[in-house]
PDB file of C-alpha atoms in Angstrom:
ATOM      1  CA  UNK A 123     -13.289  -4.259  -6.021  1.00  0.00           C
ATOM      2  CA  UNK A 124     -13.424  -0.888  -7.040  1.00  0.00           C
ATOM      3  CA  UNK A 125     -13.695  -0.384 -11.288  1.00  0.00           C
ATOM      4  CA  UNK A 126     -11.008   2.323 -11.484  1.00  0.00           C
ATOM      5  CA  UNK A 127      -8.585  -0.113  -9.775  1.00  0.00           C
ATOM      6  CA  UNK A 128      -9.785  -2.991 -11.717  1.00  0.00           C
ATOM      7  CA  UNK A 129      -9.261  -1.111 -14.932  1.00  0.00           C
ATOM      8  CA  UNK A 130      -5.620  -0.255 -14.415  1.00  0.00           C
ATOM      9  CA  UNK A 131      -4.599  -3.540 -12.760  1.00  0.00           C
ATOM     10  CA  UNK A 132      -5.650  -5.363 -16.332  1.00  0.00           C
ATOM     11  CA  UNK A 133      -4.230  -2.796 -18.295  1.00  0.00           C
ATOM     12  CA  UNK A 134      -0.800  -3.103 -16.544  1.00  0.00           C
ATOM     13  CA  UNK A 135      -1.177  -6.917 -16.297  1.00  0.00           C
ATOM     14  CA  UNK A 136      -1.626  -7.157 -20.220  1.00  0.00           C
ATOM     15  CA  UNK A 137       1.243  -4.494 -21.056  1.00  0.00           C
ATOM     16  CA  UNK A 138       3.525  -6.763 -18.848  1.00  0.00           C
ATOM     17  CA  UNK A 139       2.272  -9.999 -20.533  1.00  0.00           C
ATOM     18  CA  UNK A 140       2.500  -8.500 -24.413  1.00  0.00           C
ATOM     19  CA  UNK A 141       6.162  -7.435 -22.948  1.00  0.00           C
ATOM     20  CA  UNK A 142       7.460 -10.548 -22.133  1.00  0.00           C
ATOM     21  CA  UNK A 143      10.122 -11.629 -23.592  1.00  0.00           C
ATOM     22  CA  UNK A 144      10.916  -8.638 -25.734  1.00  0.00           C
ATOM     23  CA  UNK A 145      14.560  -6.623 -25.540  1.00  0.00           C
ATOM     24  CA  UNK A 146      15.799  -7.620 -22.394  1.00  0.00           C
ATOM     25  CA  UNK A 147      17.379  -4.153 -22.113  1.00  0.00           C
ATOM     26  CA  UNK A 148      13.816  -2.951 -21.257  1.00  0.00           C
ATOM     27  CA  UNK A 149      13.566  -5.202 -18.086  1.00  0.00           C
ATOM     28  CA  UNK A 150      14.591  -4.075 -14.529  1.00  0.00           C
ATOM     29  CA  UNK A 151      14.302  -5.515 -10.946  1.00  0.00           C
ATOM     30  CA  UNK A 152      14.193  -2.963  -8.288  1.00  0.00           C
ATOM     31  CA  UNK A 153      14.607  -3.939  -4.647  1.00  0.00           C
ATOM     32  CA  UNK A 154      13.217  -1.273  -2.265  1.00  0.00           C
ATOM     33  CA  UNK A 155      12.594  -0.222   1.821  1.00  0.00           C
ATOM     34  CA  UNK A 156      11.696   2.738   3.745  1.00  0.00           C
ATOM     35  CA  UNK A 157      10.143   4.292   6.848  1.00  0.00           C
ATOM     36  CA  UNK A 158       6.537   4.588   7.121  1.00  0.00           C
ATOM     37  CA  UNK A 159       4.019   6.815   8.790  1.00  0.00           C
ATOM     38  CA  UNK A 160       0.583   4.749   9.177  1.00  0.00           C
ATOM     39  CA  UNK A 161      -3.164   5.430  10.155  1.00  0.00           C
ATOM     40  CA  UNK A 162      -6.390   5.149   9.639  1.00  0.00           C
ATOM     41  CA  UNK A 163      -8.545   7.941   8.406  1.00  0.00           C
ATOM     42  CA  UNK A 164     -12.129   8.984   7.984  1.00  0.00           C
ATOM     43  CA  UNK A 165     -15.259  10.285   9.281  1.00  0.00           C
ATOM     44  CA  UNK A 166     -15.385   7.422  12.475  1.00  0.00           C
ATOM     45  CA  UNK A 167     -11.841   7.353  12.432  1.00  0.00           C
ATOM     46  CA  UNK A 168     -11.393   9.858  15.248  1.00  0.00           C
ATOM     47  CA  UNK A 169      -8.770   8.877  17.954  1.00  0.00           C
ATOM     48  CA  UNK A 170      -6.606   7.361  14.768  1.00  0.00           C
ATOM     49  CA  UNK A 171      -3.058   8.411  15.045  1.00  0.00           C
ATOM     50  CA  UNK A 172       0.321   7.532  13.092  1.00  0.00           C
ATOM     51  CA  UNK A 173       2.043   4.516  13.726  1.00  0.00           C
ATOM     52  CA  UNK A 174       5.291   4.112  12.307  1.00  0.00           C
ATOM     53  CA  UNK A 175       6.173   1.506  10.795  1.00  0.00           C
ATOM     54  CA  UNK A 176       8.378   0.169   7.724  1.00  0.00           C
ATOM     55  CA  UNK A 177       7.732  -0.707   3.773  1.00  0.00           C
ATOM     56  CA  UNK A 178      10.173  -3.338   1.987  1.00  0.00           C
ATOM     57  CA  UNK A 179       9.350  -5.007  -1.272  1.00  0.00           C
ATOM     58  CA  UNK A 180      10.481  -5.926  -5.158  1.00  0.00           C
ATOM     59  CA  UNK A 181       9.719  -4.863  -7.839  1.00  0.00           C
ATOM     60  CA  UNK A 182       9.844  -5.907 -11.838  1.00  0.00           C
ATOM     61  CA  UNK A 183       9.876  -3.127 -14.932  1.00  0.00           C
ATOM     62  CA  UNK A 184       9.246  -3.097 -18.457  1.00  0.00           C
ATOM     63  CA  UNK A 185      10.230   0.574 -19.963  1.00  0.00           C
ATOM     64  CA  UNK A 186       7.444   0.740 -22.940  1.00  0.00           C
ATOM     65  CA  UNK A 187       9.409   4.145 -23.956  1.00  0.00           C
ATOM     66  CA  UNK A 188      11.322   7.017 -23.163  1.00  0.00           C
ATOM     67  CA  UNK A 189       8.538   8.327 -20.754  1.00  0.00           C
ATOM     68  CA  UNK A 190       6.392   5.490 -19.690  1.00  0.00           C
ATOM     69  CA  UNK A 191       7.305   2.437 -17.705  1.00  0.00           C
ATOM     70  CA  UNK A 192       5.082  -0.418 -16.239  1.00  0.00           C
ATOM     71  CA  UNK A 193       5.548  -2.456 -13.002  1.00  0.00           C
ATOM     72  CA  UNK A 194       4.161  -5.558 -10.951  1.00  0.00           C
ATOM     73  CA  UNK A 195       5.758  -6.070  -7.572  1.00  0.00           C
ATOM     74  CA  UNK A 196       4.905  -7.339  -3.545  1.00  0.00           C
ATOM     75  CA  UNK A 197       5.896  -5.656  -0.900  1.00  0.00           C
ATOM     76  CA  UNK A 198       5.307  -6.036   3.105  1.00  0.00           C
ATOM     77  CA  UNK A 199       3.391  -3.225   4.882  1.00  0.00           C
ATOM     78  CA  UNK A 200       1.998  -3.179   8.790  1.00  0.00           C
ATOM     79  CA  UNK A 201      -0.101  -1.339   8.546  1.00  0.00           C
ATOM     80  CA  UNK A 202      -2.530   0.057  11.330  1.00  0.00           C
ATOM     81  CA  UNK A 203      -2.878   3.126  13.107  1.00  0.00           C
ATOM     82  CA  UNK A 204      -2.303   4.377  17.052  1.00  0.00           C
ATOM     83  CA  UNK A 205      -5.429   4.871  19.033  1.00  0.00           C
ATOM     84  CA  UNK A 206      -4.897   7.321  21.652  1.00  0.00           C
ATOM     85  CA  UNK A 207      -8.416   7.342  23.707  1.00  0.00           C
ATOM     86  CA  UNK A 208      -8.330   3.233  24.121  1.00  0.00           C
ATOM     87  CA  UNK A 209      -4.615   3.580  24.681  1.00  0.00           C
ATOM     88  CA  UNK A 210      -3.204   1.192  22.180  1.00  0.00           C
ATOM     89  CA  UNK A 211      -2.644   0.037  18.588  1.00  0.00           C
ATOM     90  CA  UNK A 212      -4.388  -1.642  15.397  1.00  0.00           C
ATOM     91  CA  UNK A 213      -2.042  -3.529  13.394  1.00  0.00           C
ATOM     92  CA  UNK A 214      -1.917  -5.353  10.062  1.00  0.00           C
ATOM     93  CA  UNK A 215       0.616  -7.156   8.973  1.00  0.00           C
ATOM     94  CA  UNK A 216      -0.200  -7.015   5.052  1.00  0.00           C
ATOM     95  CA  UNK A 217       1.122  -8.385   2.120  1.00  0.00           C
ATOM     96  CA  UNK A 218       0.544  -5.703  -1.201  1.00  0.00           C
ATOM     97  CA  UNK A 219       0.697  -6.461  -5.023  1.00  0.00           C
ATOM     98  CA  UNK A 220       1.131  -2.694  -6.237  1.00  0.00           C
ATOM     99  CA  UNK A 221       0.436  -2.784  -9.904  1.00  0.00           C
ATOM    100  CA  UNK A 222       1.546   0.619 -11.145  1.00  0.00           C
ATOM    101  CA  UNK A 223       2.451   3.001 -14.098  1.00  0.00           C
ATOM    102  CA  UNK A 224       5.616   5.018 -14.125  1.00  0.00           C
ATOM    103  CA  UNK A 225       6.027   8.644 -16.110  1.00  0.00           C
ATOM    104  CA  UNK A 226       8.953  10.557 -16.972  1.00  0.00           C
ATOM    105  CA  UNK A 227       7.841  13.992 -17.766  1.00  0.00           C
ATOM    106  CA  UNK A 228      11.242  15.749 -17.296  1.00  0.00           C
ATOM    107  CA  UNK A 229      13.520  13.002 -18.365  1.00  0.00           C
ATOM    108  CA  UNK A 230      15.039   9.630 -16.907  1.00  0.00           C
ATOM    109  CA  UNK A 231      15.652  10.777 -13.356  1.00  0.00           C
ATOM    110  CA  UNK A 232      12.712  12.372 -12.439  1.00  0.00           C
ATOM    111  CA  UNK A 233       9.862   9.490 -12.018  1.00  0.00           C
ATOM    112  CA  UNK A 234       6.085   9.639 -11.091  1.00  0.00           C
ATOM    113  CA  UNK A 235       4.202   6.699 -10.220  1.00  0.00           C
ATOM    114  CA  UNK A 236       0.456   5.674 -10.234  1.00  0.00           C
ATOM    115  CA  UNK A 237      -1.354   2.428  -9.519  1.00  0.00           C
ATOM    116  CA  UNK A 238      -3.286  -0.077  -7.883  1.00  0.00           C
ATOM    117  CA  UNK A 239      -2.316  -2.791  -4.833  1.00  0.00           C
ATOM    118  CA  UNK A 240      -4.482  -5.123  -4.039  1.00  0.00           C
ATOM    119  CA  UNK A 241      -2.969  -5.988  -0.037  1.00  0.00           C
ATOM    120  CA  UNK A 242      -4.108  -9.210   2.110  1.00  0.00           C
ATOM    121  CA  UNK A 243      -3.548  -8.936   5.618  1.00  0.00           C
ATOM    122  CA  UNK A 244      -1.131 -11.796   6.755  1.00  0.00           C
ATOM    123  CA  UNK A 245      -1.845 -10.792  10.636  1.00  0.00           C
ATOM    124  CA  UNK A 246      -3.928  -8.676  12.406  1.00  0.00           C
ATOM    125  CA  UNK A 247      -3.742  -7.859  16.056  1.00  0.00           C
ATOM    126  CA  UNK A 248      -5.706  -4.885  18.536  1.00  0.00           C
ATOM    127  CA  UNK A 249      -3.741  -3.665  21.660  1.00  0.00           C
ATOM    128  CA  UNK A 250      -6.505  -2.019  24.044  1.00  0.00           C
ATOM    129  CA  UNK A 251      -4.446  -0.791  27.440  1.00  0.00           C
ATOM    130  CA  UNK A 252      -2.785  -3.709  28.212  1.00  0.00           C
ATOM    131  CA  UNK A 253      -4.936  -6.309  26.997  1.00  0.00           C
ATOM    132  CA  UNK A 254      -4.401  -8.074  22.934  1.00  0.00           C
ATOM    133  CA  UNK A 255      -7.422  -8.961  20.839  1.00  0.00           C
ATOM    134  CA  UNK A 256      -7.667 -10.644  17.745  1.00  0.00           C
ATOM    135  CA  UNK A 257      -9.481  -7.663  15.160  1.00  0.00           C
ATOM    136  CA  UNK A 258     -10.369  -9.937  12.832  1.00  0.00           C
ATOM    137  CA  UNK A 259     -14.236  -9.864  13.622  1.00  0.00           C
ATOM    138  CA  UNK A 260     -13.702  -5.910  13.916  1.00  0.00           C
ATOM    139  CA  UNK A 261     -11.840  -5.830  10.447  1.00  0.00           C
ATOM    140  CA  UNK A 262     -11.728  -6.708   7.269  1.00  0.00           C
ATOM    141  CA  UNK A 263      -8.575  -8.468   6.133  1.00  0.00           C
ATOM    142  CA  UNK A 264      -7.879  -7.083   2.466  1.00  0.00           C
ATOM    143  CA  UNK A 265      -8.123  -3.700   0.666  1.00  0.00           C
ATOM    144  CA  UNK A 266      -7.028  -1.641  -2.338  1.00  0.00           C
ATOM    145  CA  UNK A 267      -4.806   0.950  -2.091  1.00  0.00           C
ATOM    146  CA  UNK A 268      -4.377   3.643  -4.434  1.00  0.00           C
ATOM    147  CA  UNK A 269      -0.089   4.796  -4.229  1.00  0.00           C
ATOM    148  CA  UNK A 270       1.051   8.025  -5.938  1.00  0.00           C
ATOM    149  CA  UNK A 271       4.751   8.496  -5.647  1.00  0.00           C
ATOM    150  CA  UNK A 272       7.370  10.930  -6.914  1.00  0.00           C
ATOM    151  CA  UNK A 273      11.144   9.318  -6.761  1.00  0.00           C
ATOM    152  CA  UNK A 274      14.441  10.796  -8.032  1.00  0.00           C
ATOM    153  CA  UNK A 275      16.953   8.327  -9.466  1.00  0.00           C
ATOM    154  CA  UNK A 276      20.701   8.658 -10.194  1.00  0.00           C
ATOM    155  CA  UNK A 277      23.016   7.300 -12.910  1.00  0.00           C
ATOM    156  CA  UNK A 278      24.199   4.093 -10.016  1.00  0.00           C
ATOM    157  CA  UNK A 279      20.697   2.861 -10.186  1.00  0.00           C
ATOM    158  CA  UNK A 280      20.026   4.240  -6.470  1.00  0.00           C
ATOM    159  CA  UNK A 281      16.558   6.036  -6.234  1.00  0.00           C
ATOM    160  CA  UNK A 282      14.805   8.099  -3.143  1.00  0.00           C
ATOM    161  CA  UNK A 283      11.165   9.010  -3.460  1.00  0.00           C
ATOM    162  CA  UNK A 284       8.115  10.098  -1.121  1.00  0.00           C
ATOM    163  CA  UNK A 285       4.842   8.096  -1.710  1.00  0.00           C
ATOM    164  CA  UNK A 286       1.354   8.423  -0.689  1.00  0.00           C
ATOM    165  CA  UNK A 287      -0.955   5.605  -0.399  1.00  0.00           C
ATOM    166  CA  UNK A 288      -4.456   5.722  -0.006  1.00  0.00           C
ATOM    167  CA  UNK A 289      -7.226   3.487   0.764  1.00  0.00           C
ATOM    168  CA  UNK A 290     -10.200   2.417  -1.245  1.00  0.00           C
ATOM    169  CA  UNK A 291     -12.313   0.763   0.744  1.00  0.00           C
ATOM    170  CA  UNK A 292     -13.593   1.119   4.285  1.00  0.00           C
ATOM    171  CA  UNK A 293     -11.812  -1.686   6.781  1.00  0.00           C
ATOM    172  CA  UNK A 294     -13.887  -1.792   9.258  1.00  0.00           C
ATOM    173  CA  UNK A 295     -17.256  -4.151   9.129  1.00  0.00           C
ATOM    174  CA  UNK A 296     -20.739  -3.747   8.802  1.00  0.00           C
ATOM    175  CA  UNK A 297     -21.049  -5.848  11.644  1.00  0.00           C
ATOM    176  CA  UNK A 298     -18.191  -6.193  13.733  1.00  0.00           C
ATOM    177  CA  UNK A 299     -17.719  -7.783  17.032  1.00  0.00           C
ATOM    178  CA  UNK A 300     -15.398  -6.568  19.985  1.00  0.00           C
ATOM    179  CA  UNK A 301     -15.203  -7.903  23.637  1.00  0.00           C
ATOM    180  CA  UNK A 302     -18.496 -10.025  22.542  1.00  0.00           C
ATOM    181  CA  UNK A 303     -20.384  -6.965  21.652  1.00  0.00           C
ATOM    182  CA  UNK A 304     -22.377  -6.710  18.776  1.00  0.00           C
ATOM    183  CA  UNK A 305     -22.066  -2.993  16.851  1.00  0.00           C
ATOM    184  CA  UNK A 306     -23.934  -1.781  13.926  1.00  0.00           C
ATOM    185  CA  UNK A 307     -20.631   0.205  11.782  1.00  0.00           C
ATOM    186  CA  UNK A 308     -22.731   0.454   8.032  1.00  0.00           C
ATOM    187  CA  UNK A 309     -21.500   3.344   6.669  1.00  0.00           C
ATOM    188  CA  UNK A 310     -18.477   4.172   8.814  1.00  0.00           C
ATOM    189  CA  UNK A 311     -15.656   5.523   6.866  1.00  0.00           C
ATOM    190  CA  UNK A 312     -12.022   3.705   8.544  1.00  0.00           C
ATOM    191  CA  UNK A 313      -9.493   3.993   5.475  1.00  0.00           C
ATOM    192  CA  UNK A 314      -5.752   2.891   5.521  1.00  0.00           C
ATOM    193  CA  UNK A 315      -3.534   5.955   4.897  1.00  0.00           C
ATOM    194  CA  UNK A 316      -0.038   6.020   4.319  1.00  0.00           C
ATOM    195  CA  UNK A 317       2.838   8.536   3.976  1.00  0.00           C
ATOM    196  CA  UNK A 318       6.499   6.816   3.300  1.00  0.00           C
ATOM    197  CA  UNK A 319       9.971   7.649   2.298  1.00  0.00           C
ATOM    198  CA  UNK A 320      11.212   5.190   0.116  1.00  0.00           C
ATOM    199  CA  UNK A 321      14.827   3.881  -1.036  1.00  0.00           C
ATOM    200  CA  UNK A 322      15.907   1.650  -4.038  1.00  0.00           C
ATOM    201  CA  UNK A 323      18.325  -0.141  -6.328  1.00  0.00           C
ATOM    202  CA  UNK A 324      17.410  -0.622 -10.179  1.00  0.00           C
ATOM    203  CA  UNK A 325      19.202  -3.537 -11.872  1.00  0.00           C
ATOM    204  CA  UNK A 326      19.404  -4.054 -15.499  1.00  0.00           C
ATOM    205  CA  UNK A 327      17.901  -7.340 -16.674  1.00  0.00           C
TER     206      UNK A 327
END
C-alpha cells in the first residue's frame, strides 16, 4: 500500500475515532449517486477507452471546524474500461472505502475534497468479441484510489460536484494468464481512472 495513502487513511481514521461521540451537531450522513466515465490508463494501456458506468455510496461526517471536515464512507463503483482493438470490455465490480478530508476555503457551500479509498473488486469479468473470460488471472482484484472532488452545496442539504479519481497502483499482473497463455507484464503501467458527476443529500445527525 502506498505510504501517502497510508498516512492519510490513519490520520482520518483517528480524527473520526477522537470525534466520536462529541456534539452531535457536528455529525452528518450523506447519501450520494452519479454517472461515471471509466478507463484504464497508462503507458500499456493503449486501446483503453471510457466505459460508462455509475457511482452510489454513503457517507458519514464529522465538521472539526468552520473549514475542515472529515469523512469515512463505501460506495459501489464498476469500474473497467472499453477495449476497442479486442472489441469488448474489462469490468470490475468494486466495492471502495474513500477515506477523505473536506475544505471550505470560500465558506460552507463551496467544498473540496481529498483522500484515500482502498476498493476490493466484488466481480470481475473480460468481454473479448463475443466470448466472456474470467480476468482474474489477468488482474489484480484491489487498488487505491486517490479522489479529488469539488462539490457545491445548498441551504436543503442537496449537493452537485465533479470528482476525479485516480489510481495508485498498476492492475494488471506481473504474470498474468489469458486464453492459457503465459505473458511477462512487469512494469506495465494499467491504472483505474475515473471522471464522475456526483449528487447528494446531507442530513444532520
Amino acid at each position: 500500500m502506498d505510504r501517502v495513502p497510508c498516512t492519510i487513511i490513519a490520520i482520518v481514521l483517528a480524527s473520526l475515532v477522537g470525534c466520536w461521540g462529541q456534539d452531535a451537531g457536528r455529525w452528518s450522513l450523506k447519501p450520494y449517486a452519479g454517472l461515471a466515465l471509466y478507463q484504464f490508463i497508462g503507458d500499456e494501456a493503449d486501446g483503453c477507452r471510457m466505459r460508462p458506468g455509475v457511482v452510489a455510496g454513503t457517507e458519514v461526517c464529522y465538521r472539526l471546524t468552520d473549514y475542515m471536515s472529515v469523512s469515512g464512507g463505501v460506495e459501489y463503483v464498476p469500474r473497467g474500461s472499453q477495449l476497442n482493438k479486442l472489441d469488448g470490455y474489462i469490468r470490475q465490480d468494486h466495492l471502495s472505502f474513500p477515506i477523505l478530508m473536506h475544505f471550505h476555503p470560500f465558506g460552507p457551500h463551496v467544498e473540496l475534497t481529498l483522500g484515500a479509498a482502498p476498493s476490493f473488486a466484488l466481480h470481475s469479468v473480460m468481454r473479448v468479441a463475443d466470448e466472456h473470460w474470467e480476468s482474474k488471472d489477468l488482474f489484480y482484484s484491489s487498488d487505491i484510489v486517490v479522489p479529488l472532488g469539488v462539490y457545491y452545496s445548498f441551504n436543503n442539504g442537496l449537493s452537485i460536484g465533479a470528482r476525479l479519481s485516480a489510481g495508485r497502483k498498476t492492475m494488471v499482473k506481473r504474470d498474468a494468464i489469458f486464453r492459457g497463455e503465459h505473458y511477462n507484464l512487469r512494469g506495465a503501467k494499467v491504472n483505474n481512472n475515473e471522471v464522475s458527476i456526483i449528487v447528494g443529500y446531507r442530513l444532520g445527525l
